GROMACS .gro file of C-alpha atoms in nm:
model
  397
    1MET     CA    1  12.802  21.210  -2.650
    2THR     CA    2  12.970  21.514  -2.504
    3SER     CA    3  13.338  21.476  -2.415
    4PHE     CA    4  13.569  21.712  -2.233
    5GLU     CA    5  13.947  21.727  -2.246
    6PRO     CA    6  14.110  21.876  -1.935
    7THR     CA    7  14.333  22.121  -2.122
    8LEU     CA    8  14.349  22.495  -2.176
    9GLU     CA    9  14.340  22.431  -2.550
   10ALA     CA   10  14.007  22.248  -2.522
   11ALA     CA   11  13.866  22.518  -2.296
   12HIS     CA   12  13.958  22.794  -2.540
   13ALA     CA   13  13.827  22.594  -2.836
   14ARG     CA   14  13.486  22.576  -2.671
   15LEU     CA   15  13.508  22.943  -2.579
   16THR     CA   16  13.584  23.039  -2.938
   17ALA     CA   17  13.276  22.850  -3.057
   18VAL     CA   18  13.034  23.047  -2.837
   19ASN     CA   19  12.780  23.263  -3.021
   20PRO     CA   20  12.582  23.444  -2.750
   21ASP     CA   21  12.286  23.529  -2.973
   22VAL     CA   22  12.237  23.170  -3.087
   23TYR     CA   23  12.286  23.062  -2.726
   24ALA     CA   24  12.011  23.298  -2.610
   25ARG     CA   25  11.768  23.170  -2.875
   26THR     CA   26  11.827  22.797  -2.831
   27ARG     CA   27  11.965  22.741  -2.480
   28ASN     CA   28  11.648  22.579  -2.343
   29ALA     CA   29  11.654  22.295  -2.597
   30LEU     CA   30  11.858  21.986  -2.518
   31ASP     CA   31  12.015  22.011  -2.864
   32GLY     CA   32  12.055  22.389  -2.841
   33ALA     CA   33  12.379  22.586  -2.864
   34VAL     CA   34  12.474  22.580  -2.497
   35THR     CA   35  12.837  22.666  -2.425
   36ARG     CA   36  12.946  22.355  -2.228
   37LEU     CA   37  13.206  22.575  -2.062
   38SER     CA   38  13.101  22.485  -1.708
   39PRO     CA   39  13.359  22.208  -1.639
   40TYR     CA   40  13.633  22.451  -1.741
   41ILE     CA   41  13.496  22.727  -1.520
   42THR     CA   42  13.450  22.500  -1.218
   43HIS     CA   43  13.802  22.359  -1.240
   44GLY     CA   44  13.977  22.688  -1.302
   45PHE     CA   45  14.068  22.674  -1.670
   46LEU     CA   46  13.847  22.977  -1.732
   47SER     CA   47  13.717  23.258  -1.512
   48LEU     CA   48  13.385  23.433  -1.563
   49ARG     CA   49  13.577  23.743  -1.664
   50ALA     CA   50  13.783  23.553  -1.922
   51VAL     CA   51  13.464  23.407  -2.068
   52TYR     CA   52  13.290  23.742  -2.085
   53GLU     CA   53  13.587  23.928  -2.235
   54ALA     CA   54  13.651  23.664  -2.502
   55VAL     CA   55  13.286  23.658  -2.610
   56HIS     CA   56  13.242  24.034  -2.584
   57ALA     CA   57  13.546  24.090  -2.807
   58ARG     CA   58  13.373  23.903  -3.091
   59TYR     CA   59  13.008  23.975  -3.016
   60PRO     CA   60  12.967  24.296  -2.814
   61VAL     CA   61  12.699  24.216  -2.557
   62ASP     CA   62  12.548  24.455  -2.307
   63ALA     CA   63  12.478  24.375  -1.944
   64LYS     CA   64  12.115  24.286  -2.023
   65HIS     CA   65  12.206  24.012  -2.270
   66LYS     CA   66  12.086  23.663  -2.173
   67PHE     CA   67  12.442  23.532  -2.192
   68VAL     CA   68  12.563  23.787  -1.935
   69PHE     CA   69  12.254  23.721  -1.725
   70GLU     CA   70  12.346  23.351  -1.702
   71LEU     CA   71  12.703  23.434  -1.601
   72GLY     CA   72  12.542  23.644  -1.331
   73TRP     CA   73  12.353  23.345  -1.193
   74ARG     CA   74  12.681  23.161  -1.130
   75ALA     CA   75  12.826  23.467  -0.958
   76TYR     CA   76  12.509  23.503  -0.753
   77TRP     CA   77  12.523  23.144  -0.627
   78HIS     CA   78  12.875  23.214  -0.502
   79HIS     CA   79  12.750  23.533  -0.337
   80VAL     CA   80  12.501  23.321  -0.142
   81TRP     CA   81  12.770  23.063  -0.055
   82ALA     CA   82  13.004  23.337   0.068
   83HIS     CA   83  12.737  23.460   0.310
   84LEU     CA   84  12.576  23.133   0.420
   85GLY     CA   85  12.879  22.903   0.408
   86ASP     CA   86  12.783  22.548   0.504
   87GLY     CA   87  12.430  22.679   0.547
   88ILE     CA   88  12.370  22.607   0.178
   89HIS     CA   89  12.361  22.238   0.274
   90GLN     CA   90  12.043  22.313   0.469
   91SER     CA   91  11.710  22.440   0.340
   92ILE     CA   92  11.725  22.819   0.330
   93HIS     CA   93  11.356  22.829   0.413
   94THR     CA   94  11.071  22.579   0.427
   95GLY     CA   95  10.956  22.448   0.092
   96LEU     CA   96  10.619  22.294   0.010
   97MET     CA   97  10.651  22.058   0.307
   98PRO     CA   98  10.882  22.026   0.610
   99ASP     CA   99  11.222  21.867   0.549
  100GLU     CA  100  11.124  21.555   0.742
  101SER     CA  101  10.853  21.483   0.484
  102TYR     CA  102  11.121  21.388   0.231
  103GLN     CA  103  11.324  21.068   0.226
  104PRO     CA  104  11.702  21.093   0.274
  105ASP     CA  105  11.802  20.825   0.022
  106MET     CA  106  11.800  20.806  -0.356
  107PRO     CA  107  11.554  20.548  -0.500
  108ALA     CA  108  11.719  20.245  -0.659
  109ASP     CA  109  11.513  20.269  -0.978
  110VAL     CA  110  11.638  20.625  -1.036
  111LEU     CA  111  12.000  20.531  -0.965
  112GLU     CA  112  11.967  20.244  -1.211
  113ALA     CA  113  11.779  20.445  -1.478
  114ARG     CA  114  11.478  20.215  -1.481
  115THR     CA  115  11.189  20.439  -1.373
  116GLY     CA  116  11.013  20.379  -1.704
  117ILE     CA  117  11.007  20.753  -1.774
  118PRO     CA  118  11.234  20.818  -2.076
  119ALA     CA  119  11.315  21.177  -1.975
  120ILE     CA  120  11.441  21.059  -1.637
  121ASP     CA  121  11.616  20.740  -1.742
  122LEU     CA  122  11.796  20.902  -2.036
  123ALA     CA  123  11.907  21.191  -1.815
  124VAL     CA  124  12.057  20.952  -1.561
  125ARG     CA  125  12.232  20.749  -1.832
  126GLU     CA  126  12.379  21.062  -1.992
  127LEU     CA  127  12.499  21.187  -1.654
  128TYR     CA  128  12.683  20.861  -1.591
  129GLU     CA  129  12.822  20.826  -1.944
  130THR     CA  130  12.947  21.182  -1.996
  131GLY     CA  131  12.971  21.358  -1.659
  132TYR     CA  132  12.756  21.633  -1.807
  133LEU     CA  133  12.387  21.713  -1.838
  134HIS     CA  134  12.199  21.999  -2.001
  135ASN     CA  135  12.059  22.236  -1.742
  136HIS     CA  136  11.700  22.166  -1.845
  137ALA     CA  137  11.754  21.793  -1.790
  138ARG     CA  138  11.908  21.868  -1.448
  139MET     CA  139  11.596  22.062  -1.354
  140TRP     CA  140  11.368  21.779  -1.471
  141LEU     CA  141  11.563  21.527  -1.268
  142ALA     CA  142  11.559  21.745  -0.957
  143SER     CA  143  11.190  21.827  -0.988
  144TYR     CA  144  11.093  21.464  -1.041
  145LEU     CA  145  11.297  21.347  -0.743
  146VAL     CA  146  11.186  21.616  -0.499
  147HIS     CA  147  10.823  21.677  -0.590
  148LEU     CA  148  10.705  21.340  -0.723
  149ARG     CA  149  10.932  21.090  -0.548
  150LYS     CA  150  10.969  21.299  -0.230
  151VAL     CA  151  11.348  21.271  -0.209
  152HIS     CA  152  11.510  21.545  -0.003
  153TRP     CA  153  11.678  21.795  -0.232
  154HIS     CA  154  12.014  21.757  -0.053
  155ALA     CA  155  12.030  21.383  -0.121
  156GLY     CA  156  11.975  21.449  -0.491
  157ALA     CA  157  12.219  21.738  -0.497
  158GLN     CA  158  12.498  21.534  -0.338
  159TRP     CA  159  12.441  21.248  -0.583
  160MET     CA  160  12.445  21.473  -0.890
  161LEU     CA  161  12.746  21.672  -0.765
  162GLY     CA  162  12.960  21.360  -0.755
  163HIS     CA  163  12.893  21.267  -1.118
  164LEU     CA  164  12.911  21.613  -1.278
  165LEU     CA  165  13.245  21.720  -1.421
  166ASP     CA  166  13.129  22.075  -1.357
  167GLY     CA  167  13.002  21.997  -1.007
  168ASP     CA  168  13.023  22.331  -0.826
  169VAL     CA  169  12.883  22.317  -0.473
  170ALA     CA  170  12.720  22.660  -0.485
  171SER     CA  171  12.568  22.635  -0.833
  172ASN     CA  172  12.455  22.275  -0.788
  173HIS     CA  173  12.310  22.281  -0.438
  174LEU     CA  174  12.145  22.620  -0.469
  175SER     CA  175  11.994  22.522  -0.804
  176TRP     CA  176  11.842  22.218  -0.635
  177GLN     CA  177  11.704  22.447  -0.365
  178TRP     CA  178  11.561  22.672  -0.636
  179VAL     CA  179  11.378  22.372  -0.787
  180ALA     CA  180  11.266  22.247  -0.444
  181GLY     CA  181  11.126  22.585  -0.347
  182THR     CA  182  11.349  22.607  -0.037
  183GLY     CA  183  11.566  22.873  -0.201
  184SER     CA  184  11.306  23.039  -0.424
  185SER     CA  185  10.957  23.183  -0.402
  186LYS     CA  186  10.793  22.884  -0.571
  187PRO     CA  187  10.890  22.527  -0.669
  188TYR     CA  188  10.978  22.426  -1.024
  189LEU     CA  189  10.748  22.171  -1.187
  190PHE     CA  190  10.755  22.019  -1.535
  191ASN     CA  191  10.549  21.772  -1.733
  192ALA     CA  192  10.564  21.556  -2.045
  193GLU     CA  193  10.451  21.846  -2.262
  194ASN     CA  194  10.749  22.050  -2.146
  195VAL     CA  195  10.983  21.761  -2.227
  196ALA     CA  196  10.832  21.724  -2.576
  197LYS     CA  197  10.887  22.094  -2.640
  198TYR     CA  198  11.257  22.099  -2.555
  199ALA     CA  199  11.393  21.744  -2.593
  200PRO     CA  200  11.449  21.506  -2.889
  201ALA     CA  201  11.191  21.235  -2.956
  202PRO     CA  202  11.359  20.956  -2.753
  203TRP     CA  203  11.313  21.170  -2.440
  204HIS     CA  204  10.940  21.220  -2.489
  205SER     CA  205  10.740  21.061  -2.209
  206PRO     CA  206  10.369  21.031  -2.299
  207GLY     CA  207  10.159  20.806  -2.081
  208THR     CA  208  10.404  20.818  -1.789
  209ALA     CA  209  10.372  20.966  -1.442
  210ILE     CA  210  10.483  21.308  -1.566
  211ASP     CA  211  10.217  21.314  -1.840
  212SER     CA  212   9.978  21.524  -1.637
  213SER     CA  213   9.865  21.883  -1.591
  214TYR     CA  214  10.063  22.127  -1.383
  215GLU     CA  215   9.768  22.154  -1.146
  216ALA     CA  216   9.767  21.778  -1.084
  217LEU     CA  217  10.145  21.768  -1.040
  218ASP     CA  218  10.127  22.060  -0.797
  219LEU     CA  219   9.878  21.867  -0.583
  220ILE     CA  220  10.114  21.567  -0.575
  221ALA     CA  221  10.404  21.792  -0.482
  222ARG     CA  222  10.210  21.929  -0.183
  223LYS     CA  223  10.111  21.589  -0.041
  224ALA     CA  224  10.330  21.363   0.172
  225GLY     CA  225  10.444  21.038   0.019
  226PRO     CA  226  10.564  20.962  -0.334
  227MET     CA  227  10.331  20.944  -0.631
  228HIS     CA  228  10.127  20.625  -0.667
  229ASP     CA  229  10.231  20.553  -1.027
  230ARG     CA  230  10.540  20.336  -0.989
  231SER     CA  231  10.499  20.131  -1.307
  232GLY     CA  232  10.863  20.177  -1.393
  233LEU     CA  233  10.963  19.956  -1.101
  234HIS     CA  234  10.810  19.659  -1.283
  235ARG     CA  235  11.032  19.687  -1.588
  236THR     CA  236  11.210  19.362  -1.668
  237ASP     CA  237  11.544  19.513  -1.776
  238ALA     CA  238  11.812  19.565  -1.513
  239GLY     CA  239  11.879  19.926  -1.602
  240VAL     CA  240  12.236  20.044  -1.551
  241GLN     CA  241  12.479  20.030  -1.264
  242GLN     CA  242  12.565  20.359  -1.101
  243PRO     CA  243  12.940  20.432  -1.125
  244ASP     CA  244  13.104  20.429  -0.784
  245LEU     CA  245  13.154  20.759  -0.604
  246ARG     CA  246  13.490  20.780  -0.428
  247THR     CA  247  13.619  21.008  -0.152
  248ARG     CA  248  13.977  20.969  -0.278
  249PRO     CA  249  14.141  20.929  -0.620
  250PRO     CA  250  14.152  20.578  -0.770
  251GLY     CA  251  14.475  20.418  -0.883
  252ALA     CA  252  14.837  20.480  -0.787
  253SER     CA  253  14.907  20.817  -0.951
  254TRP     CA  254  14.856  21.008  -0.625
  255ILE     CA  255  15.112  20.958  -0.348
  256ALA     CA  256  15.149  21.063   0.013
  257PRO     CA  257  15.299  21.414   0.052
  258ASP     CA  258  15.677  21.390   0.005
  259ALA     CA  259  15.904  21.659   0.147
  260ALA     CA  260  16.195  21.593  -0.092
  261PRO     CA  261  16.073  21.797  -0.395
  262ALA     CA  262  15.986  22.095  -0.171
  263VAL     CA  263  16.312  22.140   0.023
  264GLY     CA  264  16.455  22.483  -0.051
  265ARG     CA  265  16.214  22.536  -0.342
  266ASN     CA  266  15.943  22.784  -0.429
  267VAL     CA  267  15.635  22.562  -0.442
  268LEU     CA  268  15.314  22.626  -0.630
  269LEU     CA  269  15.027  22.406  -0.514
  270VAL     CA  270  14.784  22.328  -0.792
  271HIS     CA  271  14.456  22.192  -0.657
  272PRO     CA  272  14.157  22.050  -0.850
  273TRP     CA  273  13.987  22.389  -0.886
  274THR     CA  274  14.286  22.572  -1.037
  275LEU     CA  275  14.377  22.354  -1.335
  276GLY     CA  276  14.440  22.656  -1.557
  277VAL     CA  277  14.757  22.785  -1.390
  278VAL     CA  278  14.988  22.633  -1.653
  279PRO     CA  279  15.185  22.956  -1.714
  280LEU     CA  280  15.272  22.971  -1.344
  281ALA     CA  281  15.391  22.612  -1.340
  282GLN     CA  282  15.628  22.675  -1.630
  283SER     CA  283  15.843  22.918  -1.432
  284ALA     CA  284  16.197  22.789  -1.379
  285ASP     CA  285  16.189  22.918  -1.020
  286VAL     CA  286  15.876  22.728  -0.924
  287VAL     CA  287  15.810  22.358  -0.867
  288ALA     CA  288  15.443  22.282  -0.925
  289ILE     CA  289  15.284  22.007  -0.718
  290GLY     CA  290  14.929  21.883  -0.768
  291VAL     CA  291  14.752  21.838  -0.439
  292GLY     CA  292  14.421  21.692  -0.326
  293PHE     CA  293  14.306  21.751   0.031
  294ALA     CA  294  14.112  21.473   0.199
  295GLU     CA  295  13.908  21.733   0.387
  296SER     CA  296  13.771  21.870   0.060
  297HIS     CA  297  13.624  21.536  -0.049
  298ILE     CA  298  13.513  21.346   0.258
  299ASN     CA  299  13.156  21.473   0.218
  300THR     CA  300  13.157  21.514  -0.160
  301PRO     CA  301  13.275  21.193  -0.328
  302TRP     CA  302  13.340  21.197  -0.705
  303SER     CA  303  13.298  20.950  -0.986
  304GLU     CA  304  13.608  20.796  -1.139
  305ARG     CA  305  13.536  21.000  -1.454
  306ARG     CA  306  13.566  21.323  -1.260
  307TRP     CA  307  13.877  21.210  -1.073
  308ARG     CA  308  14.041  21.121  -1.407
  309PHE     CA  309  13.949  21.461  -1.554
  310VAL     CA  310  14.123  21.635  -1.262
  311GLU     CA  311  14.416  21.394  -1.258
  312GLU     CA  312  14.492  21.443  -1.627
  313GLY     CA  313  14.465  21.818  -1.588
  314LEU     CA  314  14.710  21.816  -1.298
  315LEU     CA  315  14.959  21.576  -1.455
  316ALA     CA  316  14.989  21.806  -1.758
  317GLN     CA  317  15.156  22.072  -1.547
  318THR     CA  318  15.289  21.930  -1.218
  319THR     CA  319  15.583  21.717  -1.113
  320GLN     CA  320  15.376  21.486  -0.892
  321LEU     CA  321  15.037  21.446  -0.729
  322TRP     CA  322  14.995  21.452  -0.352
  323TRP     CA  323  14.698  21.317  -0.161
  324GLY     CA  324  14.663  21.380   0.210
  325ASN     CA  325  14.509  21.596   0.477
  326ALA     CA  326  14.611  21.954   0.555
  327SER     CA  327  14.848  21.848   0.832
  328GLN     CA  328  15.034  21.600   0.609
  329VAL     CA  329  15.072  21.854   0.327
  330ALA     CA  330  15.193  22.125   0.567
  331HIS     CA  331  15.452  21.886   0.712
  332ALA     CA  332  15.584  21.798   0.367
  333LEU     CA  333  15.621  22.169   0.287
  334ARG     CA  334  15.801  22.254   0.610
  335ASP     CA  335  16.138  22.326   0.442
  336ALA     CA  336  16.013  22.496   0.126
  337SER     CA  337  16.142  22.845   0.054
  338SER     CA  338  15.791  22.964  -0.024
  339VAL     CA  339  15.449  22.817  -0.088
  340SER     CA  340  15.177  22.971  -0.303
  341TRP     CA  341  14.842  22.880  -0.450
  342GLN     CA  342  14.536  23.033  -0.602
  343PRO     CA  343  14.234  23.041  -0.373
  344ASP     CA  344  13.900  22.879  -0.447
  345SER     CA  345  13.598  22.837  -0.224
  346HIS     CA  346  13.603  22.456  -0.267
  347ALA     CA  347  13.957  22.426  -0.130
  348ASN     CA  348  13.997  22.728   0.096
  349GLU     CA  349  13.896  22.551   0.417
  350ALA     CA  350  14.174  22.293   0.378
  351LEU     CA  351  14.424  22.555   0.259
  352ASP     CA  352  14.345  22.781   0.555
  353ARG     CA  353  14.385  22.487   0.792
  354MET     CA  354  14.722  22.404   0.638
  355GLN     CA  355  14.838  22.765   0.663
  356ALA     CA  356  14.743  22.779   1.032
  357LEU     CA  357  14.977  22.490   1.114
  358PRO     CA  358  15.344  22.557   1.208
  359HIS     CA  359  15.565  22.600   0.904
  360LYS     CA  360  15.906  22.736   0.815
  361TRP     CA  361  15.854  22.889   0.475
  362ARG     CA  362  15.903  23.261   0.451
  363GLY     CA  363  15.611  23.501   0.428
  364GLN     CA  364  15.245  23.436   0.378
  365PRO     CA  365  15.126  23.211   0.096
  366GLN     CA  366  15.046  23.425  -0.204
  367ALA     CA  367  14.950  23.344  -0.561
  368VAL     CA  368  15.239  23.385  -0.804
  369GLN     CA  369  14.991  23.545  -1.039
  370PRO     CA  370  14.670  23.668  -0.874
  371PRO     CA  371  14.347  23.547  -1.033
  372GLN     CA  372  14.162  23.788  -1.257
  373ALA     CA  373  13.935  24.041  -1.093
  374PRO     CA  374  13.575  23.921  -1.050
  375LEU     CA  375  13.345  23.990  -1.343
  376PHE     CA  376  13.074  24.141  -1.125
  377GLU     CA  377  13.116  24.401  -0.854
  378THR     CA  378  13.092  24.261  -0.502
  379VAL     CA  379  12.764  24.315  -0.319
  380GLU     CA  380  12.854  24.328   0.050
  381THR     CA  381  12.509  24.265   0.199
  382TYR     CA  382  12.341  23.928   0.159
  383CYS     CA  383  12.076  23.919  -0.112
  384PRO     CA  384  11.816  23.642  -0.067
  385SER     CA  385  11.709  23.667  -0.432
  386PHE     CA  386  11.889  23.695  -0.764
  387SER     CA  387  11.685  23.999  -0.866
  388GLN     CA  388  11.792  24.186  -0.553
  389TRP     CA  389  12.158  24.102  -0.616
  390TRP     CA  390  12.132  24.184  -0.987
  391ARG     CA  391  11.999  24.534  -0.911
  392GLN     CA  392  12.298  24.607  -0.691
  393THR     CA  393  12.583  24.469  -0.900
  394ARG     CA  394  12.731  24.554  -1.240
  395ILE     CA  395  13.014  24.449  -1.468
  396ALA     CA  396  13.335  24.543  -1.287
  397VAL     CA  397  13.569  24.765  -1.491
   0.00000   0.00000   0.00000
């Protein structure tokens, strides 16, 4: 099973192991040489530029290389998020059927990994046990849920986001829309033959509901109501229990914001998406405080596994962990000499709200060390497709 340590050392060890040519050849296979860098990118240990520069230094890759292309997809999803904002939680355009044709809740047999389809049940188990899932398996899960079980893509996206250590709102939700056909020109479908081509033998699913032609599956996807084959619901085993998803950290490590450590100090706030700011936290002039904003999690609960990943990453470099809303954090910082942080789209709403409240610290919040420049040049106008965005951007120098 895949494991991830929330440290810079672990992030750089994975980065050092990347071979972009082997990645390009094998990335579609579940046992292929994928990078598994995504949790470290999502939580701020690595930037896209740092990844590109480290790989390019050992294996010079041009802008057309598949590895660079995949980095571009992540940047593109954030381009869409920057323009649509909360609109990415709604269908960008109509898919195969109207939104109301899909059910808003996850089926119990999927949540409990007892559909009777090995490719689906093993994907769910791996997601729960590791907090990670190969991209191909994510696409199979999403396609099965949306097109065969008629679950609304947003319900599936929210569920998967909570369990993924690399759960990035833009990449996750827009990928689900790409599969659903609400954010792409056509829906993504798969069948048992596709699974057999790219997955190990235990995942193969002959004789199940997905063992059909693409034409037959397309007809099911275009009709209201879930598929008729529900044989998996009659399995005698109990499946597995879904780990709880929580809107706040478990345990007692996080405390209410406390003004005492901030009085007269230069404070660096380290939030869950900037776990790689260790060099900043080591400055003698700066007190680093880990902070979680309730506003950032009320609609996106996490598994305990993901909370622990973030907690361990924060405890490695901060004096204490705060949990509260923007108003409580701002009040605790009222007598700080200065307050700084690194921005991230997941936390910026809460940080902006905190900054707008009355405070006494001098000057505007500013990162002690600005994040690296973006890897790709900014495209100012909204691009509804990746190909349109890709034609307009380039590696920033």
